[in-house]
Coordinates of C-alpha atoms and ligand atoms in Angstrom, one line a residue:
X167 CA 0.0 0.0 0.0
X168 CA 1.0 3.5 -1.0
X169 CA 0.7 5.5 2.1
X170 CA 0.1 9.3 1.3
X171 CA -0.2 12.1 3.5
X172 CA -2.2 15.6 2.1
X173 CA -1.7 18.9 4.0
X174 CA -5.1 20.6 3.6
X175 CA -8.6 19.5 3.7
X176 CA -10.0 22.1 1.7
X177 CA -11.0 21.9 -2.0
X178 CA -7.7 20.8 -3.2
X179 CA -6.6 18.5 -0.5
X180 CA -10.2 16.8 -0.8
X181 CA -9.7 16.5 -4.8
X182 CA -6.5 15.5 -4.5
X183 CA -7.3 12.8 -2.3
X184 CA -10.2 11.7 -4.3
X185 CA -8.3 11.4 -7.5
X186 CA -5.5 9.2 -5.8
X187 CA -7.7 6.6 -4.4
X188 CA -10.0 6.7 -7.4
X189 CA -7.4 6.3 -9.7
X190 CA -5.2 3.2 -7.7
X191 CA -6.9 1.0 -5.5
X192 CA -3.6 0.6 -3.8
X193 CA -3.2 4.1 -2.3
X194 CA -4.5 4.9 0.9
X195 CA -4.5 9.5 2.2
X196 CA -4.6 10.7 5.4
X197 CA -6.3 14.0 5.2
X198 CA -4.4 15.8 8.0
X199 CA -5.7 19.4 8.8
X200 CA -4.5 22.1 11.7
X201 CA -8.4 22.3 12.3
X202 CA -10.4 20.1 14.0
X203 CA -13.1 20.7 11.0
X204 CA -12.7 19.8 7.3
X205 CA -13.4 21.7 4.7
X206 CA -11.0 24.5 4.3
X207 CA -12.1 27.8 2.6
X208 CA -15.5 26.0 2.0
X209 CA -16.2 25.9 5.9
X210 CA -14.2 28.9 6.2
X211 CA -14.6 31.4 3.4
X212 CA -17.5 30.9 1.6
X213 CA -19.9 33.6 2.8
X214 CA -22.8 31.8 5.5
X215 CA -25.2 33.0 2.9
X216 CA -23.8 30.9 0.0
X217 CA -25.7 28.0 0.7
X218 CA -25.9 26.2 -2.1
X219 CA -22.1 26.9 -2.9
X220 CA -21.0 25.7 1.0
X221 CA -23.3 22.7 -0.2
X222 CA -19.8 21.4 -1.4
X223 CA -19.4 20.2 1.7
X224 CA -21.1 16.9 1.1
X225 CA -19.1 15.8 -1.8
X226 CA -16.1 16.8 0.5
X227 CA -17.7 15.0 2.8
X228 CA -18.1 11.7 0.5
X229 CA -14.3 12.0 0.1
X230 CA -13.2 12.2 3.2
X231 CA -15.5 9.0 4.1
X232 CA -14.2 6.9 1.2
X233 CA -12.8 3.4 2.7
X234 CA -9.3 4.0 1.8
X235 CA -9.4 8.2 3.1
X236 CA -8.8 9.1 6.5
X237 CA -9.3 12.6 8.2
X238 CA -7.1 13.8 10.9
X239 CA -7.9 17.1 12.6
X240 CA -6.3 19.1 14.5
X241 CA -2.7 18.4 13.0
X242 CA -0.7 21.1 12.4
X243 CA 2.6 20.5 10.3
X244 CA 5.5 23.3 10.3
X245 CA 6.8 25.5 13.6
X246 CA 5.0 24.5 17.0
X247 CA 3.6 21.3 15.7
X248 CA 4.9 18.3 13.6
X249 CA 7.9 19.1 11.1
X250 CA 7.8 18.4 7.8
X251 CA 11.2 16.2 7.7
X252 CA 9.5 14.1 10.8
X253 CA 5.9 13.9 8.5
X254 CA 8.4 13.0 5.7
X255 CA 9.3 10.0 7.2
X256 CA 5.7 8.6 8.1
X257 CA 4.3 8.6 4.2
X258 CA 5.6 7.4 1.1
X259 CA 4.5 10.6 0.1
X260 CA 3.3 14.3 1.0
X261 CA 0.9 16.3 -1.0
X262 CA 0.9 20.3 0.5
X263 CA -3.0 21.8 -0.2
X264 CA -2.3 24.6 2.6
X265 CA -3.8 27.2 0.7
X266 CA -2.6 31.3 0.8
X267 CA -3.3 31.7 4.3
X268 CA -2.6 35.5 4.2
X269 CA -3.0 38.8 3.0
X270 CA -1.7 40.8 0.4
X271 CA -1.0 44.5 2.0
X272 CA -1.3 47.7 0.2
X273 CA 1.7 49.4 1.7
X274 CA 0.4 52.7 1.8
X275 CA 0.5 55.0 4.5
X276 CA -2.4 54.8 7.5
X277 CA -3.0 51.1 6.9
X278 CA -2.4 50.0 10.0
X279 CA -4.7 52.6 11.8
X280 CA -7.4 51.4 14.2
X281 CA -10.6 50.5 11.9
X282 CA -8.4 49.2 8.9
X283 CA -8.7 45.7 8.2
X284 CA -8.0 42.8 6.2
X285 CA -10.7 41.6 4.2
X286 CA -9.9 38.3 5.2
X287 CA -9.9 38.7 9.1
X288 CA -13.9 40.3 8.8
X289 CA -14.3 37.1 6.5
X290 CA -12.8 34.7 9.4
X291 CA -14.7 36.4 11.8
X292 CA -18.5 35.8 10.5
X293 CA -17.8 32.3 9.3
X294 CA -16.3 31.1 12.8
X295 CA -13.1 30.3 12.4
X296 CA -11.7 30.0 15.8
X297 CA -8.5 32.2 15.3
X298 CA -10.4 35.2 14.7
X299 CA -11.5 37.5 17.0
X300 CA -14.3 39.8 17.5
X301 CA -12.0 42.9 16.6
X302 CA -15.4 45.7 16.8
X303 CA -15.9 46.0 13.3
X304 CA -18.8 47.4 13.2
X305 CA -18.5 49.8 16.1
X306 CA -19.7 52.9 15.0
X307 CA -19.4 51.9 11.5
X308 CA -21.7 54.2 9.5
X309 CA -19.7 54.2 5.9
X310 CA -17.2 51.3 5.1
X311 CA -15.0 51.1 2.6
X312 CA -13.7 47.6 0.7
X313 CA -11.0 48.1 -1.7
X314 CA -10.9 46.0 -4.4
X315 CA -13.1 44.4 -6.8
X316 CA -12.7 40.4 -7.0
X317 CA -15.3 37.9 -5.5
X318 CA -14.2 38.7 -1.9
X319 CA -14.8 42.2 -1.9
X320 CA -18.2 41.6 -3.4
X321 CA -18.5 38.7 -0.4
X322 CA -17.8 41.1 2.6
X323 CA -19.8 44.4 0.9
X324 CA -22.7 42.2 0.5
X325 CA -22.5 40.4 4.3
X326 CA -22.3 44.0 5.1
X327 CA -25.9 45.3 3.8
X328 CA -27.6 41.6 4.7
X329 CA -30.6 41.5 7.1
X330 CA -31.3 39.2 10.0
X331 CA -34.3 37.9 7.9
X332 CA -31.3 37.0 5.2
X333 CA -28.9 35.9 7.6
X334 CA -31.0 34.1 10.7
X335 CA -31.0 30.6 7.9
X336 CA -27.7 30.3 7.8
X337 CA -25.0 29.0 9.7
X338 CA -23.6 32.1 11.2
X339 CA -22.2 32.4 14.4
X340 CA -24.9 33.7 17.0
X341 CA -22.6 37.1 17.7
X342 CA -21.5 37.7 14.2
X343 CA -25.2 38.0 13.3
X344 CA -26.1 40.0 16.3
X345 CA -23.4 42.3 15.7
X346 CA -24.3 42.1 11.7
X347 CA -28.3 42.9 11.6
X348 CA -27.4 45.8 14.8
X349 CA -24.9 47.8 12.5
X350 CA -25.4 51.5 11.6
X351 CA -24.0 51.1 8.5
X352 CA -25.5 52.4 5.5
X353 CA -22.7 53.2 2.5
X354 CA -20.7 51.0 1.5
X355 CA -18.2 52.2 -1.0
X356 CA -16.5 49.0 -3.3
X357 CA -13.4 50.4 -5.1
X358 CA -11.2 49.6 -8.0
X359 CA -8.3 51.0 -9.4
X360 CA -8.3 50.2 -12.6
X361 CA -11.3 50.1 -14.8
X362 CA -15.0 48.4 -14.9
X363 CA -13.8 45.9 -17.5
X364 CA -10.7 44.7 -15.5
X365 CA -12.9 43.6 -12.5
X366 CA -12.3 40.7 -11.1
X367 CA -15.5 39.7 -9.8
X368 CA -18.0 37.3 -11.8
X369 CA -21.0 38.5 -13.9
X370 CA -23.2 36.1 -11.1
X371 CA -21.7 37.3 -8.0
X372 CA -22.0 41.1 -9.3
X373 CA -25.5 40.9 -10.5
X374 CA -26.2 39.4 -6.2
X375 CA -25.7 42.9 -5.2
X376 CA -28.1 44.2 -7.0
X377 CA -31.2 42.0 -5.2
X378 CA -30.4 42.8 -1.8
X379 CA -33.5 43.7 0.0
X380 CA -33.4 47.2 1.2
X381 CA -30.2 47.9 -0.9
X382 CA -29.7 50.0 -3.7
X383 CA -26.7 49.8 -5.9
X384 CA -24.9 53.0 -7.1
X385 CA -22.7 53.3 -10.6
X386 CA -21.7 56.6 -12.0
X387 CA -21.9 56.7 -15.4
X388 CA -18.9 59.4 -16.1
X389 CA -16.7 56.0 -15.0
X390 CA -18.1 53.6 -16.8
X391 CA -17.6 56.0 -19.7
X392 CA -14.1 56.6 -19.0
X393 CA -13.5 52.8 -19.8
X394 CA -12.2 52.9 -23.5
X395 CA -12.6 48.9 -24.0
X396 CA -15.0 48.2 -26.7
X397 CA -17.6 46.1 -25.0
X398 CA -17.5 43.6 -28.7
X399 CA -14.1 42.7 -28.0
X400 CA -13.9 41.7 -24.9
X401 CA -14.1 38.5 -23.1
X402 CA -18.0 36.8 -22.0
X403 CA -17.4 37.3 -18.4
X404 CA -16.0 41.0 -18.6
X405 CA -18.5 41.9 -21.3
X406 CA -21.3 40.7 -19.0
X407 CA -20.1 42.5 -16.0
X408 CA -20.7 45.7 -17.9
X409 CA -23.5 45.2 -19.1
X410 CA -24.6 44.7 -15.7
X411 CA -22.9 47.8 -14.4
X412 CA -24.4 50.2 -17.7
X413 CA -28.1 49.0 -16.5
X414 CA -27.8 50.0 -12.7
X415 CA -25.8 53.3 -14.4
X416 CA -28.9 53.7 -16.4
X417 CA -31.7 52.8 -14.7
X418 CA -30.8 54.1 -10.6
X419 CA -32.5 51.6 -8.0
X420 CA -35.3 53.1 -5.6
X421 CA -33.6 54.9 -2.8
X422 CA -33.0 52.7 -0.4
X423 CA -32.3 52.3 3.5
X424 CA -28.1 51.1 2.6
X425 CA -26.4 51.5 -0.4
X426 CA -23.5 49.6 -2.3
X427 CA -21.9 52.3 -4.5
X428 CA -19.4 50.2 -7.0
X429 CA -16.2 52.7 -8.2
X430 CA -13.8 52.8 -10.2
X431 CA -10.5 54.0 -12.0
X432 CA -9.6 55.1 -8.1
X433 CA -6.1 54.0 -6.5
X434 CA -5.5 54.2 -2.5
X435 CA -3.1 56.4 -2.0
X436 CA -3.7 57.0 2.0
X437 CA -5.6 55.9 4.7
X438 CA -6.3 59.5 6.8
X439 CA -7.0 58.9 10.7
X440 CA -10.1 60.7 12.6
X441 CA -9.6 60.5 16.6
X442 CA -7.0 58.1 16.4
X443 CA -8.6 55.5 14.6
X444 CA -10.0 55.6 10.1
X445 CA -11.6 58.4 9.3
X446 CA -11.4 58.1 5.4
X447 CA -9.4 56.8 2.4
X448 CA -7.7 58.9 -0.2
X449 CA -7.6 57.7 -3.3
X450 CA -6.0 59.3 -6.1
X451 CA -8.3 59.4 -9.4
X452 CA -6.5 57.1 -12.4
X453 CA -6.7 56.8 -16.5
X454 CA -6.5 54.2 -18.2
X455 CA -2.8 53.4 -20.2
X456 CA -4.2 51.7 -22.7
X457 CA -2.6 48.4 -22.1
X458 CA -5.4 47.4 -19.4
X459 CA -3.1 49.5 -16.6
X460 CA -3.6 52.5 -15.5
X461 CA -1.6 56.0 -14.5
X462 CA -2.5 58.6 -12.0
X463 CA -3.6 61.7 -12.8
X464 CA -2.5 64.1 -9.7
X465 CA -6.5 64.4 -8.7
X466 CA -7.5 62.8 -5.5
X467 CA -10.7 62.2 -3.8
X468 CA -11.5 61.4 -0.3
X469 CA -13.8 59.0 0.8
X470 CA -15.4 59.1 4.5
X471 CA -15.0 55.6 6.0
X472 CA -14.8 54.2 9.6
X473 CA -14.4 50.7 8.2
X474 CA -11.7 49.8 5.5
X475 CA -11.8 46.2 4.3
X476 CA -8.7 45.8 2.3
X477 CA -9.9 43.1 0.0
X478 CA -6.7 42.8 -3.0
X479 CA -6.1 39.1 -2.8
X480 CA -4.8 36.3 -0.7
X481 CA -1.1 35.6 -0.5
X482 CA 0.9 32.4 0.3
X483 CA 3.3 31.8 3.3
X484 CA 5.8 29.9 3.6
X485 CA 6.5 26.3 5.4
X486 CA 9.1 26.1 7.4
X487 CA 11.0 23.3 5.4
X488 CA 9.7 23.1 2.0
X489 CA 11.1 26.0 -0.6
X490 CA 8.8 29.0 -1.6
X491 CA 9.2 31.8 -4.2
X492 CA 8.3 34.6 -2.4
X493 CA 7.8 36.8 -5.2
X494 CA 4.7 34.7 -6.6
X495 CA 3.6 33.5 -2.6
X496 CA 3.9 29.8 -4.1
X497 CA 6.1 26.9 -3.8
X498 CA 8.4 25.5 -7.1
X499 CA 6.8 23.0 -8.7
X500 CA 6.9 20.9 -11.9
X501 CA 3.8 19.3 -12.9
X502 CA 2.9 19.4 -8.9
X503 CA 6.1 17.9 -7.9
X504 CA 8.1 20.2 -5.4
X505 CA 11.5 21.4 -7.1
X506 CA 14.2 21.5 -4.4
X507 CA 17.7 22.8 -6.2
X508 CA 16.3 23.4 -9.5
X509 CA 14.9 19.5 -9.6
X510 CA 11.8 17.7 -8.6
X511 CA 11.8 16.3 -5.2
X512 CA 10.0 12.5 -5.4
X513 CA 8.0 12.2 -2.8
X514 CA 6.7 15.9 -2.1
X515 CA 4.0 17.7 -4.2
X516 CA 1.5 20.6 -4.0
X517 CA -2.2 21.2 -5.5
X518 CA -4.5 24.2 -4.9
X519 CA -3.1 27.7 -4.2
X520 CA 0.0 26.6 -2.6
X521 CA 0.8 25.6 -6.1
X522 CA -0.8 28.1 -8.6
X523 CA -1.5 31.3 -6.7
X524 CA -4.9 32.2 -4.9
X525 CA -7.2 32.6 -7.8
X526 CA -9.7 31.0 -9.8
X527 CA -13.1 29.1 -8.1
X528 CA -13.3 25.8 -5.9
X529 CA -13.6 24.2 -9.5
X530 CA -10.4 24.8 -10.6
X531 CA -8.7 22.9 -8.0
X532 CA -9.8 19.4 -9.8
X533 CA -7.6 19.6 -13.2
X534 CA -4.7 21.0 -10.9
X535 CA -5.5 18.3 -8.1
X536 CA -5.8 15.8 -10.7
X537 CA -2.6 16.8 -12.5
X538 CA -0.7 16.4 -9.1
X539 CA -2.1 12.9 -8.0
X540 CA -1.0 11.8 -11.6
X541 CA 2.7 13.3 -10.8
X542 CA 2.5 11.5 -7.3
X543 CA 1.5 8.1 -9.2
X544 CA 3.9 7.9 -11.6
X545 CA 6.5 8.2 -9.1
X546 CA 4.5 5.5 -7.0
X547 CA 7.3 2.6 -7.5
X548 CA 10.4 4.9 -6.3
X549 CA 8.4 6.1 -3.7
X550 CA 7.2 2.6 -2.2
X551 CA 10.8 1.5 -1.8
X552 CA 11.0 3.8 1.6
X553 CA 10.2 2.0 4.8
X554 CA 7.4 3.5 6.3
X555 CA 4.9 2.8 9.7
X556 CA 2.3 0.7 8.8
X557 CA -0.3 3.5 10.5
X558 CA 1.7 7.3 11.8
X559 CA -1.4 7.6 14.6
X560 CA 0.8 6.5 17.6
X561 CA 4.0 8.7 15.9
X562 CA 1.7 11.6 16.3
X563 CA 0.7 10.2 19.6
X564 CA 4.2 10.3 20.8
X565 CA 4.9 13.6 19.3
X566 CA 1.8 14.5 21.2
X567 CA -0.3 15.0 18.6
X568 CA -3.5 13.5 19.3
X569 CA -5.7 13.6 15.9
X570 CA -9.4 14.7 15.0
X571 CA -10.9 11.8 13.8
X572 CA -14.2 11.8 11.4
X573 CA -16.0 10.9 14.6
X574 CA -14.6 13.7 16.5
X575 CA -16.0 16.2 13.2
X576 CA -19.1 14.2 13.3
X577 CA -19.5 15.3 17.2
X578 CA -18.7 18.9 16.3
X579 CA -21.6 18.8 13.6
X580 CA -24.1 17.7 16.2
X581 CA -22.8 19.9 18.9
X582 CA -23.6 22.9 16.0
X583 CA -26.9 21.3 15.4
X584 CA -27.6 21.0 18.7
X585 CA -26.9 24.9 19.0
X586 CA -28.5 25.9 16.6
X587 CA -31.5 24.1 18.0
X588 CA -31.6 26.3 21.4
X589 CA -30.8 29.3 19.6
X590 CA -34.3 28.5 17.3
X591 CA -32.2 28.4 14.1
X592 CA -30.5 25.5 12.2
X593 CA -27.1 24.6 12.4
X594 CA -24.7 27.2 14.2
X595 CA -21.0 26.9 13.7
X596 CA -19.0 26.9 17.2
X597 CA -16.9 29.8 16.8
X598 CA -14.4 28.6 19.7
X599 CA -11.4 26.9 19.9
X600 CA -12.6 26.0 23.2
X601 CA -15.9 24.4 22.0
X602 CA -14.7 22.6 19.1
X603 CA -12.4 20.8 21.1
X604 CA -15.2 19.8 24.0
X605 CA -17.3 18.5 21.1
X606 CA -14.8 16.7 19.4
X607 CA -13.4 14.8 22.6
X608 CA -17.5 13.9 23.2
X609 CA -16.8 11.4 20.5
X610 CA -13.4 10.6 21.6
X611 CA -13.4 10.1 25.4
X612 CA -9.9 9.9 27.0
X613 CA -8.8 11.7 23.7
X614 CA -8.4 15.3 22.2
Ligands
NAP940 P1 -8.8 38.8 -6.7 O1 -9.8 38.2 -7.5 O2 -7.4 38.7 -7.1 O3 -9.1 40.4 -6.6 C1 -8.2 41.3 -6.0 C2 -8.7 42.7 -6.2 O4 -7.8 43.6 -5.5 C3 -8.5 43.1 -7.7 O5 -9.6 44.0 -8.0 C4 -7.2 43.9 -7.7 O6 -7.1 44.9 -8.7 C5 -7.3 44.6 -6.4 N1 -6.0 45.0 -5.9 C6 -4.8 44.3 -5.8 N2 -3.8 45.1 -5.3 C7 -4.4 46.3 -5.1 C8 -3.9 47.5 -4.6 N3 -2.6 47.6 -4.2 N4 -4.7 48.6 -4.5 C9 -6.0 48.5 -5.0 N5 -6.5 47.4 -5.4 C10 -5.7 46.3 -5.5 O7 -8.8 38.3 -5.2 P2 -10.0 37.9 -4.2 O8 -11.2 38.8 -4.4 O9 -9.4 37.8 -2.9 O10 -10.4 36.5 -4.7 C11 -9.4 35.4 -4.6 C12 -9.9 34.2 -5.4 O11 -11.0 33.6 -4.8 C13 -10.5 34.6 -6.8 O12 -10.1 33.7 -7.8 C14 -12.0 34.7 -6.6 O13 -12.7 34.5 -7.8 C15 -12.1 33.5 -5.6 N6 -13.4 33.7 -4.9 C16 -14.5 33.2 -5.5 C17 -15.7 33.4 -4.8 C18 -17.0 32.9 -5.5 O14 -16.9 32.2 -6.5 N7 -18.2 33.3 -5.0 C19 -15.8 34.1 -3.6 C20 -14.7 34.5 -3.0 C21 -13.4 34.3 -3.7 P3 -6.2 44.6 -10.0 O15 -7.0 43.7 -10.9 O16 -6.0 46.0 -10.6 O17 -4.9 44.0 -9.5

């Protein structure tokens, strides 16, 4: 038996562990995760109120239950848990799915000021991930601004405006929704610095924002105009987006209660401090270059804000042991196996962001898992000449590790069931490292 490791048990460490045992019935994956929960950005990034997207979770699910699949939560490989030369020596072979666990950063002046945030830390915060704290977001929050205009700043400007009517469904923690449907927010300003056809957002996530009860969405036509792209030439998806954009241009919503106002051709240039903490973002105003960049233009605008959600993309970190390039935020790779010196390292491979960069949707990671397992496979009969334990559960034990097994998840589930229940909602995610771990050792007495 090939005995395979995968760091991750989001979308890529699931595919990836689905196409190895699907492809040879002599490989058997431990799905080893830092978390006692599966699922990665699924669980943990998908906005609550993307239901039928977070619905993923039972085909992860299916994986992670398949005979010859193993889930172990609450494993965390690299500095303060298990290294990855001692993880080396318990598989034939390690597959890295860790994902771009940060941020990028703007690096402009003020962005550290009270009120300035990543996207990504608001994100971890109203879908429970038990790192992330309740950091006052919304205190006094009546105008937020989200720079950038990909899929996550469309997630956090629309989990800004959503209702408890919207929200009580979903699986939210209890204080996140509190603290959600109580905001004084009204404006929420979405900014890009380049133009309306280089958005990265998609045509279906864009066109959400404009069916938001009690939301209007704003677009000034003078931008829109300012785009020189001829809408015949350019790609379906960006072609769509504008045609979305021209109608809410042309035809304003209804005055509403909150707004969404979508910008663009505006760069942050400063974030300006009121009492100590955001008071507003300057943003210089841009043109385009004609090459799909843009260059400033010495005219600057300032936007009130007591909320900045810096929302310009995920970045990769390095592992303390494998090589990275920090330049692109991923590890070397050829064909998914990890280059080490300039050549491919048998017996070590990435899928996911880790290996490509943090873009593209949950899909994407199944032709890139896929070409990985295939690298992995290939390399199957060098790879089953190392001596390795028959099951690395008691090496973890004794490097006092004690695993999160599927029953220990399972727990975890009913525990948010169960909450949810007494709260008169459906299931509520435990938003604590504290609980998770409670629930989980309910399944695994004497263990956890
Ligand atoms: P993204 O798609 O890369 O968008 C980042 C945005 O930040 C772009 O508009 C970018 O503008 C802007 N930006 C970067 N640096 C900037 C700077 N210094 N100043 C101002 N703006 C800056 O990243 P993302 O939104 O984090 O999404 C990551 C991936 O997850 C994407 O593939 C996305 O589709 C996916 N995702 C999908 C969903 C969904 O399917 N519902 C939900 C969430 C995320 P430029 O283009 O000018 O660089």
């Amino acid at each position: 038996m090939l005995r395979v490791a995968v760091v991750g048990s989001g979308p890529s460490g699931c595919y990836t562990a689905q196409s190895l045992v699907q492809r040879d019935p002599g490989v058997r994956v431990d799905v080893l995760d830092r978390l006692p929960c599966p699922y990665g950005l699924v669980r943990y990034g998908v906005a609550p109120d993307h239901e039928k997207i977070k619905s993923l979770q039972g085909s992860l699910a299916a994986v992670l239950e398949h005979e010859r699949v193993r889930f172990l939560g609450g494993v965390r490989v690299g500095p303060g848990g298990l290294p990855v030369e001692r993880l080396r020596e318990l598989y034939h072979a390690v597959v890295y799915c860790v994902g771009a666990a940060s941020d990028r950063r703007l690096g402009i002046p003020g962005e550290e000021l009270p009120g300035s945030w990543s996207a990504t830390d608001f994100v971890a915060w109203y879908s429970a991930h038990p790192d992330a704290a309740d950091a006052g977001f919304l205190g006094g929050v009546r105008s937020a601004v989200v720079i950038g205009v990909g899929n996550v700043a469309v997630d956090v400007a629309r989990m800004l405006v959503r209702g408890a009517a919207e929200l009580n469904p979903t699986d939210i923690p209890q204080a996140a929704l509190d603290t959600l449907t109580a905001s004084g927010i009204t404006e929420v300003h979405m900014m890009g610095r380049r133009g309306p056809a280089q958005a990265r957002f998609t045509t279906k996530e864009l066109r959400e924002l404009g069916a938001l009860p009690g939301t209007e969405v704003a677009v000034q036509e003078s931008e829109l105009a300012f785009d020189p792209a001829d809408p015949g030439t350019l790609p379906g998806a960006q072609r769509r987006n504008l045609e979305v954009l021209r109608d809410w241009a042309e035809r304003p919503q209804a005055p509403a209660g909150r707004r969404i106002s979508l910008r663009f051709f505006l760069r942050p240039v400063e974030l300006l401090a009121d009492g100590g903490r955001v008071g507003a973002v300057r943003f210089e105003r841009t043109a385009p270059d004609g090459q799909g960049g843009v260059t400033g233009t010495g005219r600057y605008e300032d936007v009130p804000a007591q909320l900045v959600l810096r929302s310009v993309g995920y970045r990769g970190v390095p592992l303390d042991g494998l090589p990275f390039d920090p330049a692109s935020g991923t590890v070397p790779h050829e064909e998914g196996r990890v280059v080490r010196g300039g050549v491919p390292s048998p017996g070590e491979y990435v899928a996911g962001w880790i290996k490509r960069g943090p873009t593209g949707v949950i899909g994407t990671n199944r032709p890139c898992a896929k070409e990985t397992a295939a690298s992995l496979l290939t390399d199957a009969p060098v790879l089953l000449g190392e001596r390795v334990p028959e099951d690395p559960v008691p090496a973890l034990r004794a490097a006092g590790i004690e695993p999160v097994l599927w029953s220990g998840w399972l727990a975890i589930r009913q525990a948010e069931t169960e909450l949810g229940a007494r709260l008169g909602r459906s299931v509520v995610k435990l938003a604590d490292w504290d609980a998770l771990r409670t629930a989980a050792r309910s399944a695994q007495p004497g263990r956890v």
